[in-house]
C-alpha positions as MATLAB code, in Angstrom:
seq = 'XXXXXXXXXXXXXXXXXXXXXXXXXXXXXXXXXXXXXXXXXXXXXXXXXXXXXXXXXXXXXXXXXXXXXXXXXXXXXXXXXXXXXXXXXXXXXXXXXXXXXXXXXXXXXXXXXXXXXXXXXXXXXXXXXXXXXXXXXXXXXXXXXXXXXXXXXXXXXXXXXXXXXXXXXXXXXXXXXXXXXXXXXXXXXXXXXXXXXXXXXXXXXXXXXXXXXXXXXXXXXXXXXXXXXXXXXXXXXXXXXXXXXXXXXXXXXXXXXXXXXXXXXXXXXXXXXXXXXXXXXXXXXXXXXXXXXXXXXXXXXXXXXXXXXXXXXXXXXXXXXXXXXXXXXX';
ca = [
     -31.181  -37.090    7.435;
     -29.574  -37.446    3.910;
     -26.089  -36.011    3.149;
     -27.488  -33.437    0.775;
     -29.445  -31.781    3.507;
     -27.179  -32.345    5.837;
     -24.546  -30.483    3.825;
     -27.316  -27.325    2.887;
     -27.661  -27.446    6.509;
     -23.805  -26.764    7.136;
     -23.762  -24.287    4.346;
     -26.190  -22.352    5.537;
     -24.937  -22.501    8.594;
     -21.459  -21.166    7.618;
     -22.381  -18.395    5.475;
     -24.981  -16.951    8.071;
     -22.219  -17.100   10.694;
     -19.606  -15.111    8.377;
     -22.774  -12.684    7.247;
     -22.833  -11.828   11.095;
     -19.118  -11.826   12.001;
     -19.062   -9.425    9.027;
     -21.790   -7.146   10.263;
     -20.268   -7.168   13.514;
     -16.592   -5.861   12.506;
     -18.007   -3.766   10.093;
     -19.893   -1.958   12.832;
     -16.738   -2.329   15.074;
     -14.655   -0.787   12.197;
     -16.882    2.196   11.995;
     -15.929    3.341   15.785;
     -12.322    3.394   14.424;
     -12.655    4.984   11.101;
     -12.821    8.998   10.687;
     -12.859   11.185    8.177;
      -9.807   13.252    6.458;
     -11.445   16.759    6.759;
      -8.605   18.903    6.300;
      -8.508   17.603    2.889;
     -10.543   19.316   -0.245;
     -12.761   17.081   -1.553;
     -12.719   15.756   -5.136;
     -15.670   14.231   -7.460;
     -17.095   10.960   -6.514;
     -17.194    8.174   -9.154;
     -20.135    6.428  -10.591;
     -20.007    2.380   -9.607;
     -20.753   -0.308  -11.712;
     -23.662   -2.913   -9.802;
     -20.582   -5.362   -9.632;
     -18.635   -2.708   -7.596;
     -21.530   -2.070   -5.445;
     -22.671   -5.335   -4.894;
     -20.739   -7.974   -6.484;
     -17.673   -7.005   -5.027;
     -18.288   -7.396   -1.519;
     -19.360  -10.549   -1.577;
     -16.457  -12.143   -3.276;
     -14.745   -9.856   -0.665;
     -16.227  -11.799    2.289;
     -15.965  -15.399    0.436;
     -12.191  -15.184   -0.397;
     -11.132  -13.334    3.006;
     -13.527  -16.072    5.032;
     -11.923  -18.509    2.484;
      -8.399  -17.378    3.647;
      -8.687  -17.072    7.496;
      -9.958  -20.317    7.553;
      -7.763  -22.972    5.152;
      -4.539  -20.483    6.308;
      -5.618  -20.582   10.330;
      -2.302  -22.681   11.166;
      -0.255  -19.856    9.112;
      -1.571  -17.340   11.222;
      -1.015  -19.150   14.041;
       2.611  -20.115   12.777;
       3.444  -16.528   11.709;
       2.081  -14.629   14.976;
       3.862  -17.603   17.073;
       7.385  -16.574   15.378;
       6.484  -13.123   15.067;
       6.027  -13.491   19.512;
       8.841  -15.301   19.410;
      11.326  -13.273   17.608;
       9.678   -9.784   17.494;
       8.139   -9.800   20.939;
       4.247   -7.715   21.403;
       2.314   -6.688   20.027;
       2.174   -9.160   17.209;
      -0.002   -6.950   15.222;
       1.029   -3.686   13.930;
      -2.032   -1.199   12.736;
      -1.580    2.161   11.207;
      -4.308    4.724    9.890;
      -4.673    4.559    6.318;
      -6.454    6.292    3.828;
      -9.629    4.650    2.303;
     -12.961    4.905   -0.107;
     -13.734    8.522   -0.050;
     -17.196    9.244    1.815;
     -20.716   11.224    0.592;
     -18.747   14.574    1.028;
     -15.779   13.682   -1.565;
     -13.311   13.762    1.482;
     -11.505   10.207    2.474;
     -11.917    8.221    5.177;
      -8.856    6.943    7.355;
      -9.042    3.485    8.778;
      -7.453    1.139   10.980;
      -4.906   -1.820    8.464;
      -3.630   -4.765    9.994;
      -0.472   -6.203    9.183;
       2.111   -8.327   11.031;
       4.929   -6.792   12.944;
       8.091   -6.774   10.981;
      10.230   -4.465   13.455;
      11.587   -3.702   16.360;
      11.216   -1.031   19.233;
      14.390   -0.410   19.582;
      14.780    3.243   20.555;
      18.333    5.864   20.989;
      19.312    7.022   23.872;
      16.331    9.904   24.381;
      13.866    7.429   23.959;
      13.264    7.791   19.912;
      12.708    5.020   17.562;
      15.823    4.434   15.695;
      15.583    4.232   11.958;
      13.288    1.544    9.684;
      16.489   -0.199    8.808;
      17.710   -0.775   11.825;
      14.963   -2.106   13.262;
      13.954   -4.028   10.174;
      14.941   -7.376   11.213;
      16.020  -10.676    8.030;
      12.960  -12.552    9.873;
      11.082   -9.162    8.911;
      12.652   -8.598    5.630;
      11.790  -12.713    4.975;
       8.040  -11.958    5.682;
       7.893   -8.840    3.500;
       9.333  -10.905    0.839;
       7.055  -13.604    0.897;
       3.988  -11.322    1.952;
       3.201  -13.098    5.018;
       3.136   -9.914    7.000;
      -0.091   -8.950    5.034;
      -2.295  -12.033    5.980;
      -3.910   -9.848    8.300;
      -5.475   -7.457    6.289;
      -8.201  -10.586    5.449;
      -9.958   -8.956    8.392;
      -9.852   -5.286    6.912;
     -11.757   -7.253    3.801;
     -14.165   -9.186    6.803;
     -14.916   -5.260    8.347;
     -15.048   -3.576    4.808;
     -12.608   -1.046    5.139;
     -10.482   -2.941    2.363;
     -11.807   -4.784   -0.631;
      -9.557   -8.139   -2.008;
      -8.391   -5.877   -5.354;
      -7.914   -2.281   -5.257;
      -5.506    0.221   -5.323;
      -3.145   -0.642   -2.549;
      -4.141    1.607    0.399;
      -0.750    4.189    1.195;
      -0.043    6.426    4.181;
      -1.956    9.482    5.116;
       1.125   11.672    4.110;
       0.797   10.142    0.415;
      -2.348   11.236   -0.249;
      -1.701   14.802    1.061;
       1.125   15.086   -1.864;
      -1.683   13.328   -4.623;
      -3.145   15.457   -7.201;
      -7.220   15.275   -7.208;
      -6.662   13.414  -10.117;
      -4.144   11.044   -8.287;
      -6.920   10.741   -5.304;
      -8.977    9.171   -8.015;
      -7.949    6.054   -6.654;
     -10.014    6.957   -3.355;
     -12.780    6.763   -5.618;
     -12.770    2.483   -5.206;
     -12.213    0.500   -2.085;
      -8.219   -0.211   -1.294;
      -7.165   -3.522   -2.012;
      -4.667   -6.083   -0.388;
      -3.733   -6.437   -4.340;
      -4.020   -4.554   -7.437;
      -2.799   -3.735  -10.443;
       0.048   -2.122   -9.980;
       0.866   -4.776   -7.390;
       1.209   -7.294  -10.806;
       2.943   -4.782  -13.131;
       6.191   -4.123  -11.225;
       5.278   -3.398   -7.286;
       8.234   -1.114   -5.835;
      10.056   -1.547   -8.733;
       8.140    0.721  -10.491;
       8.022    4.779  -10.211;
       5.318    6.507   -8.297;
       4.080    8.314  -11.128;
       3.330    4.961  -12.646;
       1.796    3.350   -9.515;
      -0.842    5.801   -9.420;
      -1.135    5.389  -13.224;
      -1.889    2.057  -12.599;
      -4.568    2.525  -10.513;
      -6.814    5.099  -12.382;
      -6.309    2.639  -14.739;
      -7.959    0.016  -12.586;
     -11.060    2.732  -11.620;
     -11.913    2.922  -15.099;
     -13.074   -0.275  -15.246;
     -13.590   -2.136  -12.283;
     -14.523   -6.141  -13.217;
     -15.433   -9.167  -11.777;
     -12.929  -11.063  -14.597;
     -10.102   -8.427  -13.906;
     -10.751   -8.991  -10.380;
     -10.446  -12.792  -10.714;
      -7.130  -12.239  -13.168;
      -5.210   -9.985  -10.471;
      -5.556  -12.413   -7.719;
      -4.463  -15.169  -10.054;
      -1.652  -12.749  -11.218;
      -0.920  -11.896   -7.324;
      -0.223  -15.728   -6.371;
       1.956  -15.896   -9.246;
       3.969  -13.376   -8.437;
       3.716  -13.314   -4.111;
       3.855  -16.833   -3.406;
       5.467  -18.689   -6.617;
       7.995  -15.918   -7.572;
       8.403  -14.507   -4.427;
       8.689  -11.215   -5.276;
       9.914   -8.576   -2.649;
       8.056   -5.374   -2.032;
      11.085   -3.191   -0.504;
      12.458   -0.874   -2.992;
      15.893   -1.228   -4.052;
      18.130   -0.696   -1.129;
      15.838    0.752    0.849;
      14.317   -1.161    4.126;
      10.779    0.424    2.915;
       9.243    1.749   -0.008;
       9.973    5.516   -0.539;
       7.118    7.866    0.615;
       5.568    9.909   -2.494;
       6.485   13.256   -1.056;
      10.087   12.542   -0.536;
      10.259   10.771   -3.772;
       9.112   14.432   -5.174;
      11.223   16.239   -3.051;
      13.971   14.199   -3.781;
      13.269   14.730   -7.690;
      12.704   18.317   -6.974;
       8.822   18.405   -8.111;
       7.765   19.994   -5.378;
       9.899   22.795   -2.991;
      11.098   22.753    0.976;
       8.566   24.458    1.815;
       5.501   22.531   -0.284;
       7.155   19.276    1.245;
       6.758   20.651    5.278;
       3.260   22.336    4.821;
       2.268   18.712    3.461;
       4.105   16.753    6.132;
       1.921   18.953    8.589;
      -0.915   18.621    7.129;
      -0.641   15.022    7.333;
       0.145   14.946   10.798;
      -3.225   17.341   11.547;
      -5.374   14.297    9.799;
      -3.894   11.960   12.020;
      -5.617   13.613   15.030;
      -3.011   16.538   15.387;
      -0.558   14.318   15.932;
       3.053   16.773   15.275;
       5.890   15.793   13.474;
       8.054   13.696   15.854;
      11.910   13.372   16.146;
      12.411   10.190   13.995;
      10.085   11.917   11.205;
      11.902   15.201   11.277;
      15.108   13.146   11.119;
      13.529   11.747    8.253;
      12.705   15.041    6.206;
      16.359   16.753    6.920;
      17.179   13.410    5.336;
      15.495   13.327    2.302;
      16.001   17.521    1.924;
      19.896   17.238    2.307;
      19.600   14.028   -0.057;
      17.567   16.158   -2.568;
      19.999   19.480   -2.770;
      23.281   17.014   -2.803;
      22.315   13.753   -5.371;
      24.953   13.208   -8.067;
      25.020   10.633  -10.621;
      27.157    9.436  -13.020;
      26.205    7.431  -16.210;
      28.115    4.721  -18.291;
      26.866    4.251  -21.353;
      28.161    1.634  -23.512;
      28.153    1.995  -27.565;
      28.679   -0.839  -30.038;
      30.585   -0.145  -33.471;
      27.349   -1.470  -35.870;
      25.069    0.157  -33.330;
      22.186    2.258  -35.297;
      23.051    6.116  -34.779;
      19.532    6.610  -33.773;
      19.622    4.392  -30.704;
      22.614    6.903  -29.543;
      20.208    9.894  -29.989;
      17.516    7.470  -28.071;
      19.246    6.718  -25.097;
      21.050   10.511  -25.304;
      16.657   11.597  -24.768;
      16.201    8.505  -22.154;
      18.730   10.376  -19.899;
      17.524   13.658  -20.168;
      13.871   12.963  -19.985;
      15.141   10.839  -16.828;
      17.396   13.529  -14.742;
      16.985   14.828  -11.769;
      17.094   18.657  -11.684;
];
């Protein structure tokens, strides 16, 4: 048999096998996925025939692509991760996805690596994310080898390659419909506000970022955010944690903390959250959480230093003078 026919044989071969390990978790996926009903709907989006088509097969090549060439990485990774971390080496967590026929979003199953601990107080509670956020775990963060994973949310089609980068259930439930735009595409394990600034930039702008990306969805801007997400993952190595903090700051307690939304707005969203999660109730490490973030919110103080030079122009006083008040916390 020649080479050439040898190799169309192999192709084939290969890309029927991933066509039915796709179909397979897909259908697997589907037992696990449910729908946020508690939530009002909002207005589904017209998709391009890239989006509806294109997309997921690039989706299956590149996550196929990845599971395969990286194999000894996962191996490596869940070997330390056993090691240092102890089971379960995965950690999953319900996250909010595409929205469905009836404008309401559906919550899925994301795989990740474990980063913490279990270590728990004295009554049996988990003790705080930054105590049990380990340097192995803040190393894999960093370099984004905790979400290698999610190449099997892409397989199962609860997650596309590019997207808006799927948050937690008690995100969405502080989002504006406009804000739950985003629901309107597949989450991504990259997108663009993953290239323009991660953690380091503000919520607001996140989400900004994102209904940017739903307005026009492309297989070349696609193909230019992963490019721009090796750069900046793997060459740069830049961290996702936010500032001091051992995760990134959920959206509602960034408002509360800002004071855009009230006490009692911030609770009846908390609940609501916990209701889509299968009525799950606020637990003691959450509620330690929130009397965090509300004592944090009546209490913040700041104080600025702002440095003037003699040949300075006397409009860049009344600029940064307008920077500070447009930027202060009531």
């Amino acid at each position: 048999m020649k080479k050439s026919k040898k190799f169309a044989l192999l192709t084939g071969a290969v890309v029927g096998a991933t066509a039915i390990a796709a179909h397979v978790m897909k259908k697997k996926a589907e037992k696990t996925t449910y729908e946020a009903d508690l939530i009002e709907p909002i207005e589904k989006r017209k998709m391009g025939l890239y989006e509806k088509y294109g997309k997921r097969i690039l989706d299956i090549a590149c996550a196929t692509a990845a599971i395969v060439v990286f194999s000894p990485l996962y191996l490596g990774v869940a070997a330390l991760v056993k090691l240092k971390l102890g089971s379960p080496v995965l950690f999953t967590q319900d996250r909010p996805g595409l929205i469905g026929k009836d404008g309401k979003e559906t919550v899925f199953k994301m795989y990740k690596f474990r980063t913490m601990t279990d270590e728990r107080d004295e009554n049996g509670e988990l003790l705080p994310d930054d105590v049990r956020l380990t340097k192995f775990g803040k190393w894999l963060r960093n370099t984004s080898l905790d979400e290698l994973p999610e190449a099997f949310n892409i397989l199962n089609g609860t997650m596309s390659v590019i997207g808006p980068r799927p948050q937690l259930v008690r995100d969405m439930t502080f989002m504006t419909k406009e804000q739950r735009a985003r629901h309107t595409a597949k989450p991504g394990l990259s997108g663009l506000a993953q290239v323009n600034g991660r953690n380091g930039i503000s919520w607001e702008e996140k989400l900004d970022w994102d209904r940017k990306y739903i307005q026009n969805v492309s297989f070349a801007g696609d193909v230019k955010i992963i490019f721009d997400t090796v750069k900046k993952a793997f060459i740069k190595q830049e961290g996702i944690t936010q500032d001091d903090m051992a995760t990134a700051e959920d959206f509602g307690d960034y408002l509360l903390r800002m004071g855009k939304v009230d006490v009692d707005t911030y609770r009846e969203n908390q609940a609501k959250a916990g209701e889509i999660l299968g009525g799950k109730s606020i637990d003691k490490k959450d509620s330690s959480r929130i009397e965090k973030v509300e004592q944090s919110a009546k209490s913040q103080k700041y104080s600025v230093l702002m440095s003037l030079y003699k040949k300075e122009k006397p409009e860049y006083l009344r600029l940064a003078i307008d920077s500070m008040i447009n930027q202060t916390v009531p």
